[in-house]
Amino acid sequence: SKDGYDHFMLKEIYEQPDVIKKSLDNKFPHGKLNLMDQSFSKEELLSIETIYFTACGTAYHAAEVGMRAMEKLLHKKCQSEIASELKYYQPFIDEKTLLIVVSQSGETGDTLAAMREAKEKGAKILAVTNVVGSSIAREADKVIYCNAGPEISVASTKAYTTQLISLYALAIDFAQKLNCISDQDVEKYIKELYTLPSKVQELLDHREKYKDLAEKIKGAKSIFYLGRGIDYLSAKEGALKLKEISYINAVAFQSGELKHGSIALLEDGLPVVCIISQENLVDKSISNVKEVKARGAYALAIAQKNFKNVQEVSDDTIFIPETLDIFTPVLSVLPQQLLAYETSLALGNDVDKPRNLAKSVTVE
Ligand code: F6R
């Protein structure tokens, strides 16, 4: 049931503080990281040379954030590829590869196919999935469950944030087993992860403004999403969310790449959503906002709350609570989910069942 919410999507957005907490409690029983048989042993990890991430759609966007977290904690280059591509191109996958597969349903045809192909080549497989007993869960060597509960809305929301939590736990687990991080850092990460449910709640408590924002953008024929580094990964997820339920052409760009061509598309009133959550990139990102404003665009910033001067250069600003850099996507995605929801609603679309889409895509 929708528990009094108008749509499953909204209900699932509002479940996030709760399911993030559940997901954390599953991976950090009594506040200590313990993935038990959901992860590999130190010996197994030592035999792995390459870590690869694969998935489709929203799950891929989570996988890419997971990859960045893994790289940061292990000081090691990792790789990622869209599943429908990886299925047909994997000359680099062998028995020294670990493939991390992310899938809410655990039944996505492309993801399953890429995973089977890699398994055939001897790769180890770790799945991050939400559905117990799904095909992907059954065929993987190790499985981490997201604990999001059933996700009914086609547009994925709580699955994404709990995939992130699962991938962060995995990165900390590997880093700890491989002696890449200190005990203090492990403590610091765990402590910060546990602040996320209330920070998410704080964002959800201020829903009013999204109706107005949706009114401002609903007539646009296209919308840009900009971000640098991990903010770009969050922007990609925001753009997909808007696209699939509002049917407006939403495209994400790495902020710095805009000037190399796509800036030609900027015109009066074109909405540009700018994600600005990273301390070391804030000045550069502010220049990007000015750049798009100078071309008459409407700039909507989603910025970390300490970056007060973002507000001075943007038309509208939504502030998100502060957290560690790698965890920011858990927070920056929320305004983007609500914006997509309200825009879809304002346009009179079927929010939970967007056209041409199915909840689980089992065909390749
Ligand atoms: C977007 C969305 C899709 C799925 C993708 C993968 O909101 O739901 O992009 O994320 O089809 O699905 P799973 O995670 O079930 O493998």
CSV table of C-alpha atoms and ligand atoms in Angstrom, one decimal:
chain,number,residue,atom,x,y,z
A,1,SER,CA,0.0,0.0,0.0
A,2,LYS,CA,1.0,3.6,-0.4
A,3,ASP,CA,0.6,4.4,3.3
A,4,GLY,CA,-1.3,7.6,2.6
A,5,TYR,CA,1.2,8.9,0.0
A,6,ASP,CA,-0.2,9.8,-3.5
A,7,HIS,CA,2.4,7.7,-5.2
A,8,PHE,CA,4.8,4.8,-4.5
A,9,MET,CA,7.6,7.0,-5.6
A,10,LEU,CA,6.9,9.6,-3.0
A,11,LYS,CA,6.4,6.9,-0.3
A,12,GLU,CA,9.8,5.3,-1.3
A,13,ILE,CA,11.5,8.7,-1.2
A,14,TYR,CA,10.2,9.2,2.3
A,15,GLU,CA,11.3,5.7,3.4
A,16,GLN,CA,14.9,6.6,2.8
A,17,PRO,CA,15.9,7.7,6.3
A,18,ASP,CA,14.5,4.4,7.6
A,19,VAL,CA,15.9,2.0,5.0
A,20,ILE,CA,19.3,3.7,5.1
A,21,LYS,CA,19.4,3.0,8.8
A,22,LYS,CA,18.3,-0.6,8.2
A,23,SER,CA,21.0,-1.0,5.6
A,24,LEU,CA,23.6,0.4,7.9
A,25,ASP,CA,22.5,-1.8,10.9
A,26,ASN,CA,22.8,-4.9,8.6
A,27,LYS,CA,26.4,-4.1,7.7
A,28,PHE,CA,27.5,-2.5,11.0
A,29,PRO,CA,25.9,-4.6,13.7
A,30,HIS,CA,26.5,-2.9,17.0
A,31,GLY,CA,28.2,-0.1,15.2
A,32,LYS,CA,31.1,-2.3,14.0
A,33,LEU,CA,31.6,-3.3,10.3
A,34,ASN,CA,30.9,-7.0,9.8
A,35,LEU,CA,29.9,-8.2,6.4
A,36,MET,CA,30.6,-11.8,7.4
A,37,ASP,CA,30.1,-14.1,4.5
A,38,GLN,CA,28.7,-11.3,2.4
A,39,SER,CA,32.3,-10.3,1.5
A,40,PHE,CA,35.7,-11.9,0.6
A,41,SER,CA,38.4,-12.8,3.0
A,42,LYS,CA,41.8,-11.0,3.1
A,43,GLU,CA,43.4,-13.9,1.3
A,44,GLU,CA,40.9,-13.9,-1.5
A,45,LEU,CA,41.2,-10.1,-1.8
A,46,LEU,CA,45.0,-10.4,-2.1
A,47,SER,CA,44.5,-12.6,-5.2
A,48,ILE,CA,42.5,-9.9,-7.0
A,49,GLU,CA,44.3,-7.6,-9.4
A,50,THR,CA,41.4,-5.6,-11.0
A,51,ILE,CA,38.1,-4.5,-9.5
A,52,TYR,CA,35.4,-3.9,-12.0
A,53,PHE,CA,31.9,-2.4,-11.5
A,54,THR,CA,28.9,-3.0,-13.7
A,55,ALA,CA,25.2,-2.4,-13.8
A,56,CYS,CA,22.4,-0.6,-15.8
A,57,GLY,CA,20.7,2.8,-15.3
A,58,THR,CA,20.3,4.0,-11.8
A,59,ALA,CA,22.2,1.0,-10.4
A,60,TYR,CA,25.1,2.0,-12.7
A,61,HIS,CA,25.1,5.5,-11.2
A,62,ALA,CA,25.4,4.0,-7.8
A,63,ALA,CA,28.1,1.6,-9.0
A,64,GLU,CA,30.2,4.5,-10.3
A,65,VAL,CA,30.0,6.3,-6.9
A,66,GLY,CA,31.0,3.0,-5.3
A,67,MET,CA,33.9,2.8,-7.6
A,68,ARG,CA,35.1,6.3,-6.6
A,69,ALA,CA,34.8,5.4,-2.9
A,70,MET,CA,36.7,2.2,-3.5
A,71,GLU,CA,39.5,4.0,-5.4
A,72,LYS,CA,39.8,6.6,-2.7
A,73,LEU,CA,40.0,4.1,0.2
A,74,LEU,CA,42.2,1.6,-1.6
A,75,HIS,CA,44.4,4.1,-3.5
A,76,LYS,CA,43.9,1.9,-6.4
A,77,LYS,CA,42.4,2.4,-9.9
A,78,CYS,CA,39.2,0.6,-10.4
A,79,GLN,CA,37.1,0.3,-13.6
A,80,SER,CA,33.4,0.5,-14.5
A,81,GLU,CA,31.3,-0.3,-17.5
A,82,ILE,CA,27.7,-0.4,-18.4
A,83,ALA,CA,26.5,-4.0,-18.4
A,84,SER,CA,25.1,-4.1,-21.9
A,85,GLU,CA,28.6,-3.0,-23.1
A,86,LEU,CA,30.6,-5.2,-20.8
A,87,LYS,CA,28.8,-8.3,-22.0
A,88,TYR,CA,30.3,-8.0,-25.4
A,89,TYR,CA,33.7,-6.5,-24.6
A,90,GLN,CA,35.8,-8.0,-21.8
A,91,PRO,CA,39.2,-9.1,-23.0
A,92,PHE,CA,40.6,-7.8,-19.7
A,93,ILE,CA,38.5,-10.0,-17.5
A,94,ASP,CA,40.2,-13.1,-16.1
A,95,GLU,CA,40.5,-15.1,-12.8
A,96,LYS,CA,42.3,-12.2,-11.2
A,97,THR,CA,39.3,-9.9,-11.7
A,98,LEU,CA,36.6,-9.1,-9.2
A,99,LEU,CA,33.4,-8.0,-10.8
A,100,ILE,CA,31.0,-6.1,-8.6
A,101,VAL,CA,27.5,-6.2,-10.0
A,102,VAL,CA,24.8,-3.8,-8.7
A,103,SER,CA,21.1,-4.5,-9.4
A,104,GLN,CA,18.0,-3.6,-7.4
A,105,SER,CA,15.9,-6.4,-8.9
A,106,GLY,CA,18.7,-8.9,-9.4
A,107,GLU,CA,16.9,-9.9,-12.6
A,108,THR,CA,18.2,-7.3,-15.2
A,109,GLY,CA,19.0,-9.2,-18.3
A,110,ASP,CA,22.0,-7.1,-19.4
A,111,THR,CA,23.5,-7.3,-15.9
A,112,LEU,CA,23.0,-11.0,-15.6
A,113,ALA,CA,24.5,-11.6,-19.1
A,114,ALA,CA,27.6,-9.5,-18.4
A,115,MET,CA,28.0,-11.3,-15.1
A,116,ARG,CA,27.7,-14.8,-16.6
A,117,GLU,CA,30.2,-13.9,-19.3
A,118,ALA,CA,32.7,-12.7,-16.7
A,119,LYS,CA,32.1,-15.8,-14.5
A,120,GLU,CA,32.9,-18.0,-17.6
A,121,LYS,CA,36.3,-16.2,-17.8
A,122,GLY,CA,37.0,-17.1,-14.1
A,123,ALA,CA,36.2,-13.7,-12.5
A,124,LYS,CA,35.0,-13.6,-8.9
A,125,ILE,CA,31.5,-12.0,-8.6
A,126,LEU,CA,30.1,-9.9,-5.8
A,127,ALA,CA,26.5,-8.8,-6.2
A,128,VAL,CA,24.9,-5.8,-4.5
A,129,THR,CA,21.2,-6.4,-4.8
A,130,ASN,CA,17.9,-5.7,-3.1
A,131,VAL,CA,16.1,-8.9,-3.9
A,132,VAL,CA,16.8,-12.0,-1.9
A,133,GLY,CA,17.0,-15.2,-4.0
A,134,SER,CA,17.1,-13.3,-7.3
A,135,SER,CA,19.0,-14.7,-10.2
A,136,ILE,CA,21.9,-12.4,-9.7
A,137,ALA,CA,22.0,-13.2,-6.0
A,138,ARG,CA,22.0,-16.9,-6.7
A,139,GLU,CA,24.7,-16.9,-9.3
A,140,ALA,CA,27.2,-14.5,-7.5
A,141,ASP,CA,29.9,-15.8,-5.3
A,142,LYS,CA,29.1,-13.2,-2.6
A,143,VAL,CA,26.0,-11.1,-2.1
A,144,ILE,CA,25.4,-7.9,-0.2
A,145,TYR,CA,21.8,-7.0,0.3
A,146,CYS,CA,20.6,-3.4,0.2
A,147,ASN,CA,17.7,-3.9,2.7
A,148,ALA,CA,15.6,-1.2,1.0
A,149,GLY,CA,12.4,-3.3,1.1
A,150,PRO,CA,10.2,-3.8,-2.0
A,151,GLU,CA,10.6,-0.9,-4.5
A,152,ILE,CA,7.4,-0.6,-6.5
A,153,SER,CA,7.8,2.7,-8.4
A,154,VAL,CA,9.5,2.3,-11.7
A,155,ALA,CA,11.8,5.2,-10.9
A,156,SER,CA,14.3,4.0,-8.5
A,157,THR,CA,15.0,6.0,-5.4
A,158,LYS,CA,15.5,4.1,-2.1
A,159,ALA,CA,17.3,1.4,-4.0
A,160,TYR,CA,19.9,3.9,-5.2
A,161,THR,CA,20.7,5.3,-1.7
A,162,THR,CA,20.9,1.9,-0.1
A,163,GLN,CA,23.1,0.6,-3.0
A,164,LEU,CA,25.4,3.5,-2.1
A,165,ILE,CA,25.4,2.5,1.6
A,166,SER,CA,26.2,-1.1,0.6
A,167,LEU,CA,29.0,0.0,-1.6
A,168,TYR,CA,30.5,2.3,1.0
A,169,ALA,CA,30.4,-0.6,3.5
A,170,LEU,CA,32.2,-2.8,0.9
A,171,ALA,CA,34.9,-0.2,0.3
A,172,ILE,CA,35.5,0.2,4.0
A,173,ASP,CA,35.6,-3.6,4.4
A,174,PHE,CA,38.2,-4.1,1.6
A,175,ALA,CA,40.3,-1.1,2.8
A,176,GLN,CA,40.3,-2.5,6.3
A,177,LYS,CA,41.2,-6.0,5.3
A,178,LEU,CA,44.0,-4.8,3.0
A,179,ASN,CA,45.3,-2.4,5.6
A,180,CYS,CA,44.7,0.7,3.5
A,181,ILE,CA,43.0,2.7,6.2
A,182,SER,CA,43.6,3.4,9.9
A,183,ASP,CA,41.2,2.3,12.6
A,184,GLN,CA,40.5,5.9,13.3
A,185,ASP,CA,39.5,6.5,9.7
A,186,VAL,CA,37.2,3.4,9.9
A,187,GLU,CA,35.6,4.9,13.0
A,188,LYS,CA,35.2,8.3,11.3
A,189,TYR,CA,33.5,6.8,8.2
A,190,ILE,CA,31.1,4.7,10.3
A,191,LYS,CA,30.2,7.6,12.5
A,192,GLU,CA,29.5,9.8,9.5
A,193,LEU,CA,27.4,7.1,7.8
A,194,TYR,CA,25.2,7.0,10.8
A,195,THR,CA,24.5,10.7,10.6
A,196,LEU,CA,23.0,10.3,7.1
A,197,PRO,CA,19.5,9.1,8.0
A,198,SER,CA,18.8,12.3,10.0
A,199,LYS,CA,20.4,14.5,7.3
A,200,VAL,CA,18.2,12.8,4.7
A,201,GLN,CA,15.2,13.5,7.0
A,202,GLU,CA,16.2,17.1,7.3
A,203,LEU,CA,16.0,17.4,3.5
A,204,LEU,CA,12.7,15.6,3.3
A,205,ASP,CA,11.2,17.9,5.9
A,206,HIS,CA,11.4,20.8,3.4
A,207,ARG,CA,9.3,19.7,0.5
A,208,GLU,CA,7.3,22.8,-0.1
A,209,LYS,CA,9.7,24.5,-2.5
A,210,TYR,CA,9.9,21.7,-5.1
A,211,LYS,CA,6.4,22.5,-6.4
A,212,ASP,CA,7.5,26.0,-7.3
A,213,LEU,CA,10.7,24.8,-8.8
A,214,ALA,CA,8.8,22.2,-10.9
A,215,GLU,CA,6.5,25.0,-12.2
A,216,LYS,CA,9.7,26.9,-13.3
A,217,ILE,CA,11.2,24.0,-15.2
A,218,LYS,CA,8.2,22.0,-16.5
A,219,GLY,CA,7.9,23.9,-19.8
A,220,ALA,CA,11.5,23.4,-20.8
A,221,LYS,CA,12.3,21.2,-23.8
A,222,SER,CA,15.6,20.3,-22.3
A,223,ILE,CA,17.4,20.7,-18.9
A,224,PHE,CA,21.1,20.5,-18.2
A,225,TYR,CA,22.6,18.9,-15.1
A,226,LEU,CA,26.2,19.9,-14.2
A,227,GLY,CA,28.7,18.6,-11.7
A,228,ARG,CA,32.4,17.9,-11.2
A,229,GLY,CA,33.9,14.7,-10.0
A,230,ILE,CA,31.4,12.8,-7.8
A,231,ASP,CA,28.9,15.6,-8.3
A,232,TYR,CA,28.8,14.7,-11.9
A,233,LEU,CA,27.8,11.1,-11.0
A,234,SER,CA,25.0,12.5,-8.9
A,235,ALA,CA,24.0,14.8,-11.7
A,236,LYS,CA,23.7,11.8,-14.1
A,237,GLU,CA,21.3,10.2,-11.7
A,238,GLY,CA,19.3,13.4,-11.3
A,239,ALA,CA,19.0,13.8,-15.1
A,240,LEU,CA,17.9,10.2,-15.6
A,241,LYS,CA,15.3,10.5,-12.8
A,242,LEU,CA,13.8,13.7,-14.4
A,243,LYS,CA,14.0,12.2,-17.9
A,244,GLU,CA,12.2,9.0,-17.2
A,245,ILE,CA,9.1,10.5,-15.4
A,246,SER,CA,8.8,14.0,-16.9
A,247,TYR,CA,9.8,13.1,-20.5
A,248,ILE,CA,11.9,16.3,-20.6
A,249,ASN,CA,15.3,15.8,-22.3
A,250,ALA,CA,17.7,16.0,-19.3
A,251,VAL,CA,21.4,15.7,-20.0
A,252,ALA,CA,24.3,15.6,-17.5
A,253,PHE,CA,27.7,17.1,-18.3
A,254,GLN,CA,30.9,17.4,-16.4
A,255,SER,CA,30.9,21.1,-15.6
A,256,GLY,CA,34.3,21.7,-17.2
A,257,GLU,CA,33.4,20.0,-20.4
A,258,LEU,CA,30.4,22.3,-21.1
A,259,LYS,CA,32.6,24.9,-22.8
A,260,HIS,CA,34.0,22.3,-25.2
A,261,GLY,CA,30.8,22.2,-27.3
A,262,SER,CA,27.6,21.8,-25.4
A,263,ILE,CA,27.6,25.4,-24.3
A,264,ALA,CA,26.3,26.2,-27.8
A,265,LEU,CA,23.0,24.8,-26.7
A,266,LEU,CA,22.6,27.3,-23.8
A,267,GLU,CA,19.8,29.8,-24.4
A,268,ASP,CA,17.5,32.1,-22.5
A,269,GLY,CA,15.7,30.4,-19.7
A,270,LEU,CA,17.2,26.9,-20.2
A,271,PRO,CA,17.2,25.3,-16.8
A,272,VAL,CA,20.6,24.2,-15.5
A,273,VAL,CA,20.8,22.2,-12.3
A,274,CYS,CA,24.3,22.6,-10.7
A,275,ILE,CA,25.4,20.1,-8.1
A,276,ILE,CA,28.1,21.7,-5.8
A,277,SER,CA,29.0,19.6,-2.8
A,278,GLN,CA,32.8,19.2,-3.0
A,279,GLU,CA,34.9,21.6,-0.9
A,280,ASN,CA,37.9,21.5,-3.3
A,281,LEU,CA,35.8,22.2,-6.4
A,282,VAL,CA,33.5,24.9,-5.1
A,283,ASP,CA,35.3,27.9,-6.7
A,284,LYS,CA,35.4,26.2,-10.1
A,285,SER,CA,31.8,25.3,-9.8
A,286,ILE,CA,30.7,28.8,-9.0
A,287,SER,CA,32.5,30.0,-12.2
A,288,ASN,CA,30.4,27.5,-14.1
A,289,VAL,CA,27.2,28.9,-12.6
A,290,LYS,CA,28.3,32.4,-13.7
A,291,GLU,CA,29.1,31.0,-17.1
A,292,VAL,CA,25.6,29.6,-17.6
A,293,LYS,CA,23.9,32.6,-16.1
A,294,ALA,CA,25.8,34.9,-18.5
A,295,ARG,CA,24.1,33.0,-21.4
A,296,GLY,CA,20.6,33.7,-19.9
A,297,ALA,CA,20.1,30.3,-18.4
A,298,TYR,CA,18.1,29.7,-15.2
A,299,ALA,CA,20.5,28.2,-12.6
A,300,LEU,CA,19.2,26.0,-9.9
A,301,ALA,CA,22.0,25.1,-7.5
A,302,ILE,CA,22.1,22.1,-5.1
A,303,ALA,CA,24.9,23.1,-2.8
A,304,GLN,CA,26.5,22.1,0.5
A,305,LYS,CA,25.2,24.5,3.1
A,306,ASN,CA,28.5,26.1,3.9
A,307,PHE,CA,29.0,27.3,0.4
A,308,LYS,CA,27.0,30.4,1.0
A,309,ASN,CA,28.2,32.4,-2.0
A,310,VAL,CA,26.6,29.8,-4.4
A,311,GLN,CA,23.3,31.5,-3.5
A,312,GLU,CA,24.5,34.9,-4.7
A,313,VAL,CA,25.2,33.7,-8.2
A,314,SER,CA,22.3,31.2,-8.7
A,315,ASP,CA,18.6,31.9,-9.4
A,316,ASP,CA,17.5,29.3,-6.8
A,317,THR,CA,19.6,27.3,-4.3
A,318,ILE,CA,18.8,24.2,-2.3
A,319,PHE,CA,21.3,23.6,0.5
A,320,ILE,CA,22.2,20.1,1.6
A,321,PRO,CA,23.8,19.2,4.9
A,322,GLU,CA,27.5,18.7,5.2
A,323,THR,CA,29.1,15.3,5.0
A,324,LEU,CA,32.3,13.6,3.9
A,325,ASP,CA,33.0,14.1,0.2
A,326,ILE,CA,32.4,10.5,-0.8
A,327,PHE,CA,29.1,10.3,0.9
A,328,THR,CA,27.6,13.5,-0.6
A,329,PRO,CA,25.6,11.6,-3.4
A,330,VAL,CA,23.3,10.2,-0.6
A,331,LEU,CA,22.3,13.8,0.1
A,332,SER,CA,22.6,15.5,-3.3
A,333,VAL,CA,20.3,13.0,-5.0
A,334,LEU,CA,17.3,13.8,-2.7
A,335,PRO,CA,16.4,17.3,-4.0
A,336,GLN,CA,16.8,15.8,-7.5
A,337,GLN,CA,14.4,13.0,-6.7
A,338,LEU,CA,11.8,15.4,-5.3
A,339,LEU,CA,12.3,17.8,-8.3
A,340,ALA,CA,11.7,14.9,-10.8
A,341,TYR,CA,8.6,13.8,-8.8
A,342,GLU,CA,7.0,17.2,-8.7
A,343,THR,CA,7.8,18.0,-12.3
A,344,SER,CA,6.2,14.7,-13.4
A,345,LEU,CA,3.2,15.5,-11.3
A,346,ALA,CA,2.9,19.0,-12.6
A,347,LEU,CA,2.9,17.7,-16.1
A,348,GLY,CA,0.1,15.3,-15.4
A,349,ASN,CA,2.2,12.1,-16.0
A,350,ASP,CA,1.8,8.7,-14.5
A,351,VAL,CA,4.5,9.1,-11.9
A,352,ASP,CA,4.8,5.4,-10.8
A,353,LYS,CA,4.4,3.9,-14.3
A,354,PRO,CA,6.2,6.1,-16.9
A,355,ARG,CA,5.6,5.2,-20.5
A,356,ASN,CA,7.7,2.6,-22.3
A,357,LEU,CA,9.3,1.4,-19.1
A,358,ALA,CA,9.1,-1.7,-16.9
A,359,LYS,CA,10.3,-2.1,-13.3
A,360,SER,CA,12.6,-5.0,-14.2
A,361,VAL,CA,14.1,-5.2,-17.7
A,362,THR,CA,14.8,-8.9,-18.2
A,363,VAL,CA,15.4,-8.7,-22.0
A,364,GLU,CA,18.9,-8.1,-23.3
B,1,F6R,C1,15.8,4.1,-13.2
B,1,F6R,C2,15.7,2.7,-13.1
B,1,F6R,C3,16.5,1.9,-14.0
B,1,F6R,C4,17.1,0.7,-13.3
B,1,F6R,C5,17.9,-0.2,-14.2
B,1,F6R,C6,18.6,-1.4,-13.5
B,1,F6R,O1,15.0,4.7,-12.2
B,1,F6R,O2,15.0,2.2,-12.3
B,1,F6R,O3,17.5,2.6,-14.7
B,1,F6R,O4,18.0,1.2,-12.3
B,1,F6R,O5,17.0,-0.8,-15.2
B,1,F6R,O6,17.7,-2.1,-12.7
B,1,F6R,P1,18.2,-3.1,-11.6
B,1,F6R,O7,18.8,-2.3,-10.5
B,1,F6R,O8,16.9,-3.8,-11.2
B,1,F6R,O9,19.2,-4.0,-12.2
